[in-house]
mmCIF file of C-alpha atoms in Angstrom:
data_model
loop_
_atom_site.group_PDB
_atom_site.id
_atom_site.type_symbol
_atom_site.label_atom_id
_atom_site.label_comp_id
_atom_site.label_asym_id
_atom_site.label_seq_id
_atom_site.Cartn_x
_atom_site.Cartn_y
_atom_site.Cartn_z
ATOM 1 C CA MET A 154 32.515 1.536 -17.310
ATOM 2 C CA THR A 155 29.618 -0.048 -19.026
ATOM 3 C CA GLU A 156 26.825 1.478 -17.868
ATOM 4 C CA PRO A 157 24.226 -1.213 -17.078
ATOM 5 C CA ARG A 158 21.124 -2.547 -18.590
ATOM 6 C CA PRO A 159 18.382 -1.376 -17.186
ATOM 7 C CA VAL A 160 15.764 -3.099 -14.955
ATOM 8 C CA VAL A 161 12.013 -2.886 -16.577
ATOM 9 C CA LEU A 162 9.266 -2.222 -13.955
ATOM 10 C CA ALA A 163 5.883 -3.628 -14.528
ATOM 11 C CA THR A 164 3.065 -2.418 -13.226
ATOM 12 C CA GLY A 165 -0.706 -1.962 -12.772
ATOM 13 C CA GLY A 166 -2.065 1.091 -11.433
ATOM 14 C CA THR A 167 -3.763 1.453 -9.177
ATOM 15 C CA GLY A 168 -1.228 2.939 -5.468
ATOM 16 C CA GLY A 169 -1.123 0.019 -4.031
ATOM 17 C CA HIS A 170 1.431 -0.983 -6.783
ATOM 18 C CA VAL A 171 2.969 1.944 -7.923
ATOM 19 C CA PHE A 172 3.519 3.701 -5.063
ATOM 20 C CA PRO A 173 6.301 0.195 -4.473
ATOM 21 C CA ALA A 174 7.165 0.588 -7.378
ATOM 22 C CA GLU A 175 8.242 4.700 -7.369
ATOM 23 C CA ALA A 176 9.918 4.138 -4.453
ATOM 24 C CA LEU A 177 12.407 0.834 -6.123
ATOM 25 C CA ALA A 178 12.399 3.336 -9.213
ATOM 26 C CA GLY A 179 13.518 5.759 -6.905
ATOM 27 C CA GLU A 180 16.268 3.604 -4.770
ATOM 28 C CA LEU A 181 17.193 2.494 -8.635
ATOM 29 C CA GLU A 182 18.353 6.258 -9.890
ATOM 30 C CA ALA A 183 19.932 6.541 -6.704
ATOM 31 C CA ARG A 184 22.346 4.007 -7.923
ATOM 32 C CA GLY A 185 22.916 4.955 -11.242
ATOM 33 C CA VAL A 186 20.910 2.623 -12.779
ATOM 34 C CA PRO A 187 18.829 2.779 -15.506
ATOM 35 C CA PHE A 188 15.462 1.755 -15.594
ATOM 36 C CA ALA A 189 12.425 1.950 -17.231
ATOM 37 C CA LEU A 190 8.266 1.432 -17.259
ATOM 38 C CA VAL A 191 6.568 -0.697 -18.690
ATOM 39 C CA THR A 192 2.838 -0.363 -17.599
ATOM 40 C CA ASP A 193 -0.728 0.511 -19.363
ATOM 41 C CA ALA A 194 -2.256 3.404 -20.789
ATOM 42 C CA ARG A 195 -2.855 4.081 -17.281
ATOM 43 C CA GLY A 196 0.449 5.156 -16.776
ATOM 44 C CA ARG A 197 0.807 8.395 -18.247
ATOM 45 C CA GLN A 198 -0.577 9.822 -14.727
ATOM 46 C CA TRP A 199 2.545 9.055 -12.821
ATOM 47 C CA GLN A 200 4.953 11.485 -11.991
ATOM 48 C CA GLY A 201 8.865 11.312 -10.037
ATOM 49 C CA ALA A 202 11.158 8.985 -10.530
ATOM 50 C CA LEU A 203 8.452 6.625 -12.770
ATOM 51 C CA ALA A 204 8.084 9.672 -15.443
ATOM 52 C CA ARG A 205 11.154 10.548 -15.472
ATOM 53 C CA ARG A 206 11.863 7.272 -17.864
ATOM 54 C CA PRO A 207 11.322 5.013 -20.390
ATOM 55 C CA ILE A 208 7.548 4.486 -20.010
ATOM 56 C CA HIS A 209 6.108 1.853 -22.250
ATOM 57 C CA TYR A 210 2.656 0.821 -22.954
ATOM 58 C CA VAL A 211 0.922 -2.200 -23.343
ATOM 59 C CA HIS A 212 -2.582 -3.799 -23.935
ATOM 60 C CA SER A 213 -4.213 -5.019 -20.157
ATOM 61 C CA ALA A 214 -7.669 -5.875 -18.850
ATOM 62 C CA SER A 215 -9.074 -7.608 -15.937
ATOM 63 C CA PRO A 216 -10.164 -11.157 -16.829
ATOM 64 C CA THR A 217 -13.053 -10.250 -15.115
ATOM 65 C CA GLY A 218 -17.285 -9.674 -14.945
ATOM 66 C CA SER A 219 -19.540 -11.357 -18.043
ATOM 67 C CA PRO A 220 -18.352 -14.212 -20.244
ATOM 68 C CA VAL A 221 -17.527 -11.712 -23.026
ATOM 69 C CA ARG A 222 -15.844 -9.164 -21.174
ATOM 70 C CA ARG A 223 -13.434 -12.283 -19.498
ATOM 71 C CA ALA A 224 -13.585 -13.552 -23.154
ATOM 72 C CA ILE A 225 -12.241 -8.944 -24.156
ATOM 73 C CA ALA A 226 -9.807 -8.837 -21.492
ATOM 74 C CA VAL A 227 -7.545 -11.988 -22.560
ATOM 75 C CA LEU A 228 -7.947 -11.530 -25.992
ATOM 76 C CA SER A 229 -6.379 -7.810 -24.804
ATOM 77 C CA LEU A 230 -3.994 -9.521 -22.491
ATOM 78 C CA ALA A 231 -2.845 -12.057 -25.843
ATOM 79 C CA ARG A 232 -2.475 -8.595 -27.519
ATOM 80 C CA GLY A 233 -0.594 -6.733 -24.744
ATOM 81 C CA LEU A 234 1.595 -9.842 -24.419
ATOM 82 C CA LEU A 235 2.886 -9.241 -28.196
ATOM 83 C CA ASP A 236 3.166 -5.325 -26.389
ATOM 84 C CA ALA A 237 5.394 -6.460 -24.128
ATOM 85 C CA TRP A 238 7.252 -9.193 -26.013
ATOM 86 C CA TRP A 239 8.928 -6.171 -28.897
ATOM 87 C CA ALA A 240 9.287 -3.924 -25.767
ATOM 88 C CA LEU A 241 11.465 -5.701 -23.611
ATOM 89 C CA GLY A 242 13.021 -6.575 -27.880
ATOM 90 C CA ARG A 243 13.892 -3.184 -27.522
ATOM 91 C CA ILE A 244 15.207 -2.710 -23.880
ATOM 92 C CA HIS A 245 17.108 -5.473 -23.835
ATOM 93 C CA PRO A 246 16.907 -5.393 -19.708
ATOM 94 C CA SER A 247 18.892 -7.052 -17.332
ATOM 95 C CA ALA A 248 15.747 -8.508 -14.745
ATOM 96 C CA VAL A 249 12.069 -7.633 -14.665
ATOM 97 C CA VAL A 250 10.712 -6.360 -11.707
ATOM 98 C CA GLY A 251 6.558 -6.990 -11.473
ATOM 99 C CA PHE A 252 4.704 -5.404 -8.576
ATOM 100 C CA GLY A 253 1.231 -7.344 -9.644
ATOM 101 C CA GLY A 254 -1.959 -6.153 -11.149
ATOM 102 C CA TYR A 255 -3.614 -6.968 -14.617
ATOM 103 C CA ALA A 256 -1.196 -4.830 -16.451
ATOM 104 C CA SER A 257 2.165 -6.685 -15.142
ATOM 105 C CA VAL A 258 0.818 -10.712 -16.676
ATOM 106 C CA PRO A 259 1.921 -9.358 -20.221
ATOM 107 C CA THR A 260 5.783 -8.174 -19.182
ATOM 108 C CA MET A 261 6.101 -11.551 -16.410
ATOM 109 C CA ILE A 262 5.102 -13.663 -19.868
ATOM 110 C CA ALA A 263 7.141 -12.070 -21.837
ATOM 111 C CA ALA A 264 10.157 -12.272 -19.248
ATOM 112 C CA ARG A 265 9.782 -15.297 -19.196
ATOM 113 C CA LEU A 266 9.591 -16.655 -22.423
ATOM 114 C CA ARG A 267 12.585 -14.609 -23.423
ATOM 115 C CA ARG A 268 14.160 -16.165 -20.151
ATOM 116 C CA LEU A 269 14.862 -12.586 -19.031
ATOM 117 C CA PRO A 270 15.353 -13.282 -14.160
ATOM 118 C CA ALA A 271 11.777 -11.518 -13.031
ATOM 119 C CA VAL A 272 10.920 -10.709 -9.611
ATOM 120 C CA LEU A 273 7.628 -10.778 -8.279
ATOM 121 C CA HIS A 274 6.859 -8.088 -5.360
ATOM 122 C CA GLU A 275 3.369 -8.845 -3.513
ATOM 123 C CA GLN A 276 2.574 -5.663 -1.371
ATOM 124 C CA ASN A 277 -0.174 -8.018 0.800
ATOM 125 C CA ALA A 278 -0.520 -10.611 3.021
ATOM 126 C CA VAL A 279 -1.267 -12.650 0.254
ATOM 127 C CA LEU A 280 -0.364 -12.880 -3.070
ATOM 128 C CA GLY A 281 -2.318 -11.004 -5.826
ATOM 129 C CA LYS A 282 -4.026 -13.243 -8.687
ATOM 130 C CA ALA A 283 -2.102 -11.424 -11.151
ATOM 131 C CA ASN A 284 0.863 -12.364 -9.407
ATOM 132 C CA ARG A 285 0.122 -15.745 -8.693
ATOM 133 C CA LEU A 286 -0.689 -16.211 -12.615
ATOM 134 C CA VAL A 287 3.228 -15.046 -13.128
ATOM 135 C CA GLN A 288 4.660 -17.004 -10.157
ATOM 136 C CA GLY A 289 6.080 -19.415 -11.527
ATOM 137 C CA GLY A 290 8.413 -17.458 -14.230
ATOM 138 C CA ALA A 291 9.581 -15.980 -10.976
ATOM 139 C CA ALA A 292 13.695 -16.400 -9.801
ATOM 140 C CA ARG A 293 12.381 -14.444 -6.497
ATOM 141 C CA VAL A 294 9.276 -13.744 -4.722
ATOM 142 C CA ALA A 295 9.677 -10.816 -2.595
ATOM 143 C CA THR A 296 7.193 -10.531 0.206
ATOM 144 C CA SER A 297 6.025 -7.355 2.646
ATOM 145 C CA PHE A 298 5.216 -9.859 5.188
ATOM 146 C CA SER A 299 6.021 -13.305 6.869
ATOM 147 C CA ALA A 300 3.831 -15.231 5.841
ATOM 148 C CA THR A 301 2.087 -14.263 2.419
ATOM 149 C CA ARG A 302 -1.139 -16.969 1.575
ATOM 150 C CA HIS A 303 0.052 -19.013 -1.241
ATOM 151 C CA ILE A 304 3.577 -18.196 -1.131
ATOM 152 C CA GLY A 305 4.484 -21.827 0.301
ATOM 153 C CA GLU A 306 6.988 -22.037 3.228
ATOM 154 C CA GLY A 307 9.862 -23.916 1.634
ATOM 155 C CA ASP A 308 9.677 -21.762 -1.213
ATOM 156 C CA ARG A 309 13.571 -20.816 -1.421
ATOM 157 C CA ARG A 310 12.835 -18.111 -3.421
ATOM 158 C CA ALA A 311 10.766 -15.897 -1.275
ATOM 159 C CA ARG A 312 12.403 -12.979 0.769
ATOM 160 C CA LEU A 313 11.231 -10.671 2.793
ATOM 161 C CA VAL A 314 11.964 -7.310 2.020
ATOM 162 C CA GLY A 315 8.497 -5.035 2.897
ATOM 163 C CA ASN A 316 6.887 -2.705 0.940
ATOM 164 C CA PRO A 317 8.403 0.158 -0.389
ATOM 165 C CA VAL A 318 7.249 3.775 1.549
ATOM 166 C CA ARG A 319 6.715 6.859 -0.390
ATOM 167 C CA GLU A 320 10.183 9.076 0.362
ATOM 168 C CA PRO A 321 8.008 12.162 1.995
ATOM 169 C CA VAL A 322 7.041 8.829 4.590
ATOM 170 C CA ARG A 323 10.040 7.492 5.104
ATOM 171 C CA ALA A 324 10.930 11.131 5.744
ATOM 172 C CA LEU A 325 8.281 11.156 8.901
ATOM 173 C CA ARG A 326 10.877 7.710 10.426
ATOM 174 C CA GLY A 327 11.730 9.158 13.005
ATOM 175 C CA SER A 328 8.789 11.505 14.740
ATOM 176 C CA PRO A 329 8.436 10.244 18.228
ATOM 177 C CA TYR A 330 4.869 9.331 19.116
ATOM 178 C CA ARG A 331 3.532 11.369 22.260
ATOM 179 C CA PRO A 332 0.250 9.434 23.933
ATOM 180 C CA PRO A 333 -1.839 12.134 24.833
ATOM 181 C CA GLY A 334 -1.571 13.499 28.175
ATOM 182 C CA GLU A 335 -4.376 13.823 30.618
ATOM 183 C CA GLY A 336 -6.802 15.964 30.038
ATOM 184 C CA ARG A 337 -4.742 16.961 26.985
ATOM 185 C CA VAL A 338 -5.871 17.126 22.680
ATOM 186 C CA ILE A 339 -6.032 13.822 21.768
ATOM 187 C CA ASP A 340 -5.736 14.163 17.504
ATOM 188 C CA LEU A 341 -7.319 11.837 15.851
ATOM 189 C CA VAL A 342 -7.037 10.716 11.759
ATOM 190 C CA VAL A 343 -10.343 8.650 9.506
ATOM 191 C CA PHE A 344 -9.521 7.985 6.207
ATOM 192 C CA GLY A 345 -10.735 4.814 4.640
ATOM 193 C CA GLY A 346 -9.356 5.358 0.614
ATOM 194 C CA SER A 347 -8.693 7.731 -1.817
ATOM 195 C CA GLN A 348 -11.906 9.125 -1.613
ATOM 196 C CA GLY A 349 -13.194 8.019 1.662
ATOM 197 C CA ALA A 350 -15.811 4.895 2.801
ATOM 198 C CA ALA A 351 -19.007 5.829 3.437
ATOM 199 C CA SER A 352 -19.313 3.666 6.280
ATOM 200 C CA PHE A 353 -16.622 5.885 7.987
ATOM 201 C CA GLY A 354 -18.967 8.441 7.091
ATOM 202 C CA LYS A 355 -21.650 7.276 9.857
ATOM 203 C CA VAL A 356 -20.983 5.225 12.019
ATOM 204 C CA VAL A 357 -17.272 6.817 12.801
ATOM 205 C CA PRO A 358 -19.179 10.326 13.268
ATOM 206 C CA ASP A 359 -22.030 8.480 15.845
ATOM 207 C CA ALA A 360 -19.550 6.844 17.368
ATOM 208 C CA LEU A 361 -17.648 9.659 18.538
ATOM 209 C CA LEU A 362 -20.698 11.820 19.842
ATOM 210 C CA SER A 363 -21.566 8.749 22.197
ATOM 211 C CA LEU A 364 -18.660 9.413 23.471
ATOM 212 C CA PRO A 365 -18.831 10.897 27.650
ATOM 213 C CA ALA A 366 -18.678 14.968 26.991
ATOM 214 C CA ALA A 367 -14.859 15.114 29.042
ATOM 215 C CA ILE A 368 -13.470 12.888 25.992
ATOM 216 C CA ARG A 369 -15.322 14.623 23.535
ATOM 217 C CA ARG A 370 -14.544 18.176 24.107
ATOM 218 C CA ARG A 371 -10.357 16.756 24.237
ATOM 219 C CA LEU A 372 -11.113 15.355 20.908
ATOM 220 C CA ARG A 373 -9.346 17.239 17.306
ATOM 221 C CA VAL A 374 -10.338 14.634 14.066
ATOM 222 C CA VAL A 375 -8.970 14.655 10.575
ATOM 223 C CA GLN A 376 -11.573 12.635 8.481
ATOM 224 C CA GLN A 377 -11.198 12.142 5.178
ATOM 225 C CA CYS A 378 -15.240 11.777 3.576
ATOM 226 C CA ARG A 379 -16.564 11.070 -0.351
ATOM 227 C CA PRO A 380 -17.690 14.658 -1.096
ATOM 228 C CA GLU A 381 -21.153 13.530 -1.265
ATOM 229 C CA ASP A 382 -20.899 12.763 2.308
ATOM 230 C CA LEU A 383 -19.030 16.083 2.768
ATOM 231 C CA GLY A 384 -22.209 17.597 3.999
ATOM 232 C CA ALA A 385 -23.921 15.498 6.787
ATOM 233 C CA VAL A 386 -21.150 14.920 8.142
ATOM 234 C CA ARG A 387 -19.859 17.936 8.840
ATOM 235 C CA GLU A 388 -23.662 18.421 9.808
ATOM 236 C CA ARG A 389 -23.284 15.704 12.665
ATOM 237 C CA TYR A 390 -20.268 16.995 14.014
ATOM 238 C CA GLY A 391 -21.675 21.063 14.336
ATOM 239 C CA LYS A 392 -24.431 19.648 16.360
ATOM 240 C CA ALA A 393 -21.526 18.370 18.610
ATOM 241 C CA GLY A 394 -19.538 21.468 18.821
ATOM 242 C CA MET A 395 -16.416 19.356 17.837
ATOM 243 C CA VAL A 396 -13.258 20.269 16.031
ATOM 244 C CA VAL A 397 -13.176 18.190 12.603
ATOM 245 C CA GLU A 398 -11.879 19.213 9.135
ATOM 246 C CA LEU A 399 -13.511 17.374 6.666
ATOM 247 C CA ALA A 400 -12.060 16.584 2.963
ATOM 248 C CA PRO A 401 -12.245 14.128 0.150
ATOM 249 C CA PHE A 402 -8.176 13.926 -0.108
ATOM 250 C CA PHE A 403 -5.730 15.109 1.838
ATOM 251 C CA ALA A 404 -2.231 15.977 -0.148
ATOM 252 C CA ASP A 405 -0.548 15.783 3.605
ATOM 253 C CA LEU A 406 -1.842 12.523 4.562
ATOM 254 C CA PRO A 407 2.019 11.259 5.561
ATOM 255 C CA GLN A 408 2.239 14.516 8.025
ATOM 256 C CA ARG A 409 -1.109 13.887 9.150
ATOM 257 C CA ILE A 410 -0.599 10.881 10.142
ATOM 258 C CA ALA A 411 2.468 11.920 11.986
ATOM 259 C CA ALA A 412 0.545 14.007 14.116
ATOM 260 C CA ALA A 413 -2.080 11.779 15.007
ATOM 261 C CA HIS A 414 -2.451 9.887 17.979
ATOM 262 C CA LEU A 415 -4.593 7.354 17.013
ATOM 263 C CA VAL A 416 -5.999 6.245 13.075
ATOM 264 C CA ILE A 417 -8.696 4.836 11.354
ATOM 265 C CA GLY A 418 -8.661 3.313 8.658
ATOM 266 C CA ARG A 419 -8.617 0.445 6.347
ATOM 267 C CA ALA A 420 -5.735 -2.128 5.759
ATOM 268 C CA GLY A 421 -4.476 -1.608 2.128
ATOM 269 C CA ALA A 422 -0.801 -2.559 1.400
ATOM 270 C CA SER A 423 0.493 0.900 1.696
ATOM 271 C CA THR A 424 -1.643 1.954 4.331
ATOM 272 C CA VAL A 425 -0.354 -0.830 6.490
ATOM 273 C CA ALA A 426 2.649 0.190 5.754
ATOM 274 C CA GLU A 427 2.599 4.058 6.006
ATOM 275 C CA LEU A 428 1.519 3.265 9.953
ATOM 276 C CA ALA A 429 4.477 0.777 10.515
ATOM 277 C CA THR A 430 7.263 3.786 8.916
ATOM 278 C CA ILE A 431 5.719 6.236 10.753
ATOM 279 C CA GLY A 432 4.778 4.426 14.329
ATOM 280 C CA ARG A 433 1.756 4.697 14.916
ATOM 281 C CA PRO A 434 -1.791 2.917 16.905
ATOM 282 C CA ALA A 435 -4.154 2.098 14.961
ATOM 283 C CA ILE A 436 -7.546 1.064 14.637
ATOM 284 C CA LEU A 437 -7.978 -1.202 10.830
ATOM 285 C CA VAL A 438 -11.329 -2.265 9.189
ATOM 286 C CA PRO A 439 -10.386 -4.450 6.087
ATOM 287 C CA TYR A 440 -12.853 -3.477 3.092
ATOM 288 C CA PRO A 441 -14.475 -6.566 2.982
ATOM 289 C CA TYR A 442 -14.743 -6.543 -0.815
ATOM 290 C CA ALA A 443 -10.988 -6.676 -1.256
ATOM 291 C CA ALA A 444 -9.738 -9.452 -3.851
ATOM 292 C CA ASP A 445 -8.694 -12.704 -1.604
ATOM 293 C CA ASP A 446 -10.153 -11.105 0.878
ATOM 294 C CA HIS A 447 -5.969 -9.973 1.598
ATOM 295 C CA GLN A 448 -7.468 -6.627 3.915
ATOM 296 C CA THR A 449 -7.797 -8.851 6.508
ATOM 297 C CA ALA A 450 -5.183 -11.098 6.144
ATOM 298 C CA ASN A 451 -3.056 -7.672 6.334
ATOM 299 C CA ALA A 452 -4.373 -6.230 9.046
ATOM 300 C CA ARG A 453 -4.320 -9.091 10.827
ATOM 301 C CA ALA A 454 -0.902 -9.736 10.422
ATOM 302 C CA PHE A 455 -0.313 -5.884 12.072
ATOM 303 C CA ALA A 456 -2.245 -6.719 15.060
ATOM 304 C CA ALA A 457 -0.265 -10.165 15.450
ATOM 305 C CA CYS A 458 2.708 -7.373 15.861
ATOM 306 C CA GLY A 459 0.638 -5.425 18.422
ATOM 307 C CA ALA A 460 0.043 -2.154 16.055
ATOM 308 C CA CYS A 461 -3.280 -2.386 15.956
ATOM 309 C CA MET A 462 -7.314 -3.253 17.003
ATOM 310 C CA VAL A 463 -9.182 -5.208 13.919
ATOM 311 C CA ILE A 464 -12.667 -4.707 13.831
ATOM 312 C CA ALA A 465 -13.924 -6.775 10.280
ATOM 313 C CA HIS A 466 -16.205 -4.988 8.183
ATOM 314 C CA ALA A 467 -19.452 -6.370 9.219
ATOM 315 C CA GLU A 468 -19.472 -6.143 12.718
ATOM 316 C CA PHE A 469 -18.008 -2.309 12.387
ATOM 317 C CA THR A 470 -20.886 -0.754 14.913
ATOM 318 C CA VAL A 471 -21.114 3.135 16.086
ATOM 319 C CA GLU A 472 -21.668 0.968 19.764
ATOM 320 C CA ALA A 473 -18.164 -1.313 18.606
ATOM 321 C CA LEU A 474 -16.044 1.760 17.524
ATOM 322 C CA ALA A 475 -16.840 3.812 20.962
ATOM 323 C CA GLY A 476 -15.880 0.856 22.794
ATOM 324 C CA HIS A 477 -13.275 0.586 22.058
ATOM 325 C CA LEU A 478 -12.704 4.095 21.650
ATOM 326 C CA LEU A 479 -12.776 4.418 25.853
ATOM 327 C CA ALA A 480 -10.644 1.534 26.108
ATOM 328 C CA LEU A 481 -7.623 3.042 24.276
ATOM 329 C CA PHE A 482 -8.572 6.820 25.409
ATOM 330 C CA GLY A 483 -8.146 5.761 29.023
ATOM 331 C CA GLN A 484 -4.944 3.712 28.572
ATOM 332 C CA PRO A 485 -2.635 6.169 26.347
ATOM 333 C CA GLN A 486 0.629 3.315 27.127
ATOM 334 C CA ARG A 487 -1.830 1.687 26.083
ATOM 335 C CA LEU A 488 -1.363 3.367 22.741
ATOM 336 C CA ALA A 489 1.855 4.433 23.114
ATOM 337 C CA HIS A 490 2.820 0.090 23.537
ATOM 338 C CA MET A 491 0.907 0.003 19.797
ATOM 339 C CA ALA A 492 2.670 2.995 18.356
ATOM 340 C CA ALA A 493 6.539 1.500 19.326
ATOM 341 C CA ALA A 494 4.928 -2.643 18.582
ATOM 342 C CA ALA A 495 4.435 -0.437 14.989
ATOM 343 C CA HIS A 496 7.345 1.480 14.346
ATOM 344 C CA ALA A 497 9.041 -2.046 15.205
ATOM 345 C CA ALA A 498 7.456 -3.840 12.360
ATOM 346 C CA GLY A 499 8.325 -0.588 10.373
ATOM 347 C CA ARG A 500 11.187 -1.507 7.047
ATOM 348 C CA PRO A 501 12.168 1.690 6.097
ATOM 349 C CA ASP A 502 15.145 0.546 4.131
ATOM 350 C CA ALA A 503 12.415 -2.074 2.386
ATOM 351 C CA ALA A 504 13.200 -0.727 -0.870
ATOM 352 C CA ALA A 505 16.870 -0.949 -0.570
ATOM 353 C CA ARG A 506 16.686 -4.205 0.157
ATOM 354 C CA LEU A 507 14.285 -4.641 -2.919
ATOM 355 C CA ALA A 508 17.173 -3.507 -4.934
ATOM 356 C CA ASP A 509 20.097 -5.909 -3.365
ATOM 357 C CA VAL A 510 16.810 -8.700 -4.606
ATOM 358 C CA VAL A 511 17.836 -7.860 -7.939
ATOM 359 C CA GLY A 512 20.905 -7.100 -7.621
ATOM 360 C CA ASP A 513 21.742 -10.232 -6.414
ATOM 361 C CA LEU A 514 20.247 -12.340 -9.073
ATOM 362 C CA ILE A 515 22.024 -10.346 -11.805
ATOM 363 C CA SER A 516 25.402 -9.399 -9.902
ATOM 364 C CA THR A 517 25.001 -5.713 -10.625
ATOM 365 C CA PRO A 518 27.920 -4.182 -9.419
ATOM 366 C CA ALA A 519 25.777 -0.971 -9.037
ATOM 367 C CA LEU A 520 23.151 -3.106 -7.315
ATOM 368 C CA SER A 521 25.350 -5.136 -4.833
ATOM 369 C CA PRO A 522 24.113 -6.746 -1.998
ATOM 370 C CA THR A 523 23.880 -5.071 1.706
ATOM 371 C CA GLY A 524 22.292 -7.779 3.114
ATOM 372 C CA VAL A 525 19.057 -9.329 2.800
ATOM 373 C CA ALA A 526 17.076 -11.060 5.268
ATOM 374 C CA ALA A 527 16.165 -15.076 3.460
#
C-alpha cells in the first residue's frame, strides 16, 4: 500500500496557534498520515508530535508598527513566500492546513500558487488578520465557534469543528464538577496568560479580601502572577491569612482547572476551549488589546451558552468582581449549571473533526470522514 502524501501544517509561533496544530499533528500521527511543519524560527522551541517530523523554516514578520517596520516586514514575507514555494516543492504535500499567524501567510500563498488543497483553521470567534489575507485560497475554513466574524453565513466552505486542545486537557473531559457545599472549601483558580495579568494581581486580591470573613475562610486560591508582582500579591493575601498558591507559571494548569469550582481568566481561544472541554464555570475578562477585540467575541459566545460571566476590562474593578463572586458563591447550583453549560459547549473531538475535513478534501483513505457536521 502506498503511503499517503504528507499534510503540511503552517502556523505562527504563539500558543493559540501551536496548540491546535499540535493536536492535529497527534491525530494525523495516530492515523498513520505523515505531516510536515512549515513555520518561522520560533518553531525550534516546539515539542511533542510537532517535533517528531520535519520542520521547514520560512521568513516572516508582522506588518505592524512604523512605515519602515511594515516595509521591512513585507520584504520578509516576500522572502518567506520564496522559502515556502521551494519547501512545498520538496515536500510534495497532499494538502496544507493553516492555523493563522503571519508565519503561516507565505505557506498559504505558496499553496494557492501551487494549486494545492488548503484548509484554514480559525481558533477565535473573529477571523484573524493573517487568515483574512489568505482565506481566498482556502477550499475549507474550519471554525471553532458557530458564528465567526468575517466569515459570511452563506460561505459554503465553512465547517464547524471546534478548537483542538492538548491531550492532557482532553484526558480531563470526564472529571465531574461538584459545586462547593455549604461551609466547604471553595477552590478558585486565577490566570491571565503565560505571564499573568497585571490587573489581576491588583483587582483579584482586593476583591477577595473585601468578601465577608465567612467566605474568605473557605477560599483556597491558586493564582498566576507576573514575577514582578509576586511579592506584592503575596503580601496582600498574607495580611488576611488566606490559603493561596502563587506562581508565574503552572505546568499542570489543566489539572488545576479541573479541580476548580470557579476560574477567573482572560478569553483567549485556547482558554475558552480548555474550559469547555473540562467543563468549568468562569468569570472572563477579555484582554482589551487583542487584535480585532477577538477575546471579547470569544467570551460573549461562551457566555451565550450560559458557561461564564463576562467583565469588560474597563469595568474590571474590585467592586464589580466582588459582586459577581458573592452572587456565585451564594448560589452553588448556578455554578453547577454554568459548569454543565461549559461542558456541553466542549468539542473534545475537534482534532479528529479537523482531520476529517482534510480527508474529505483530499479523499485520503486514512483520513476518511467520521461524520463532521457542516
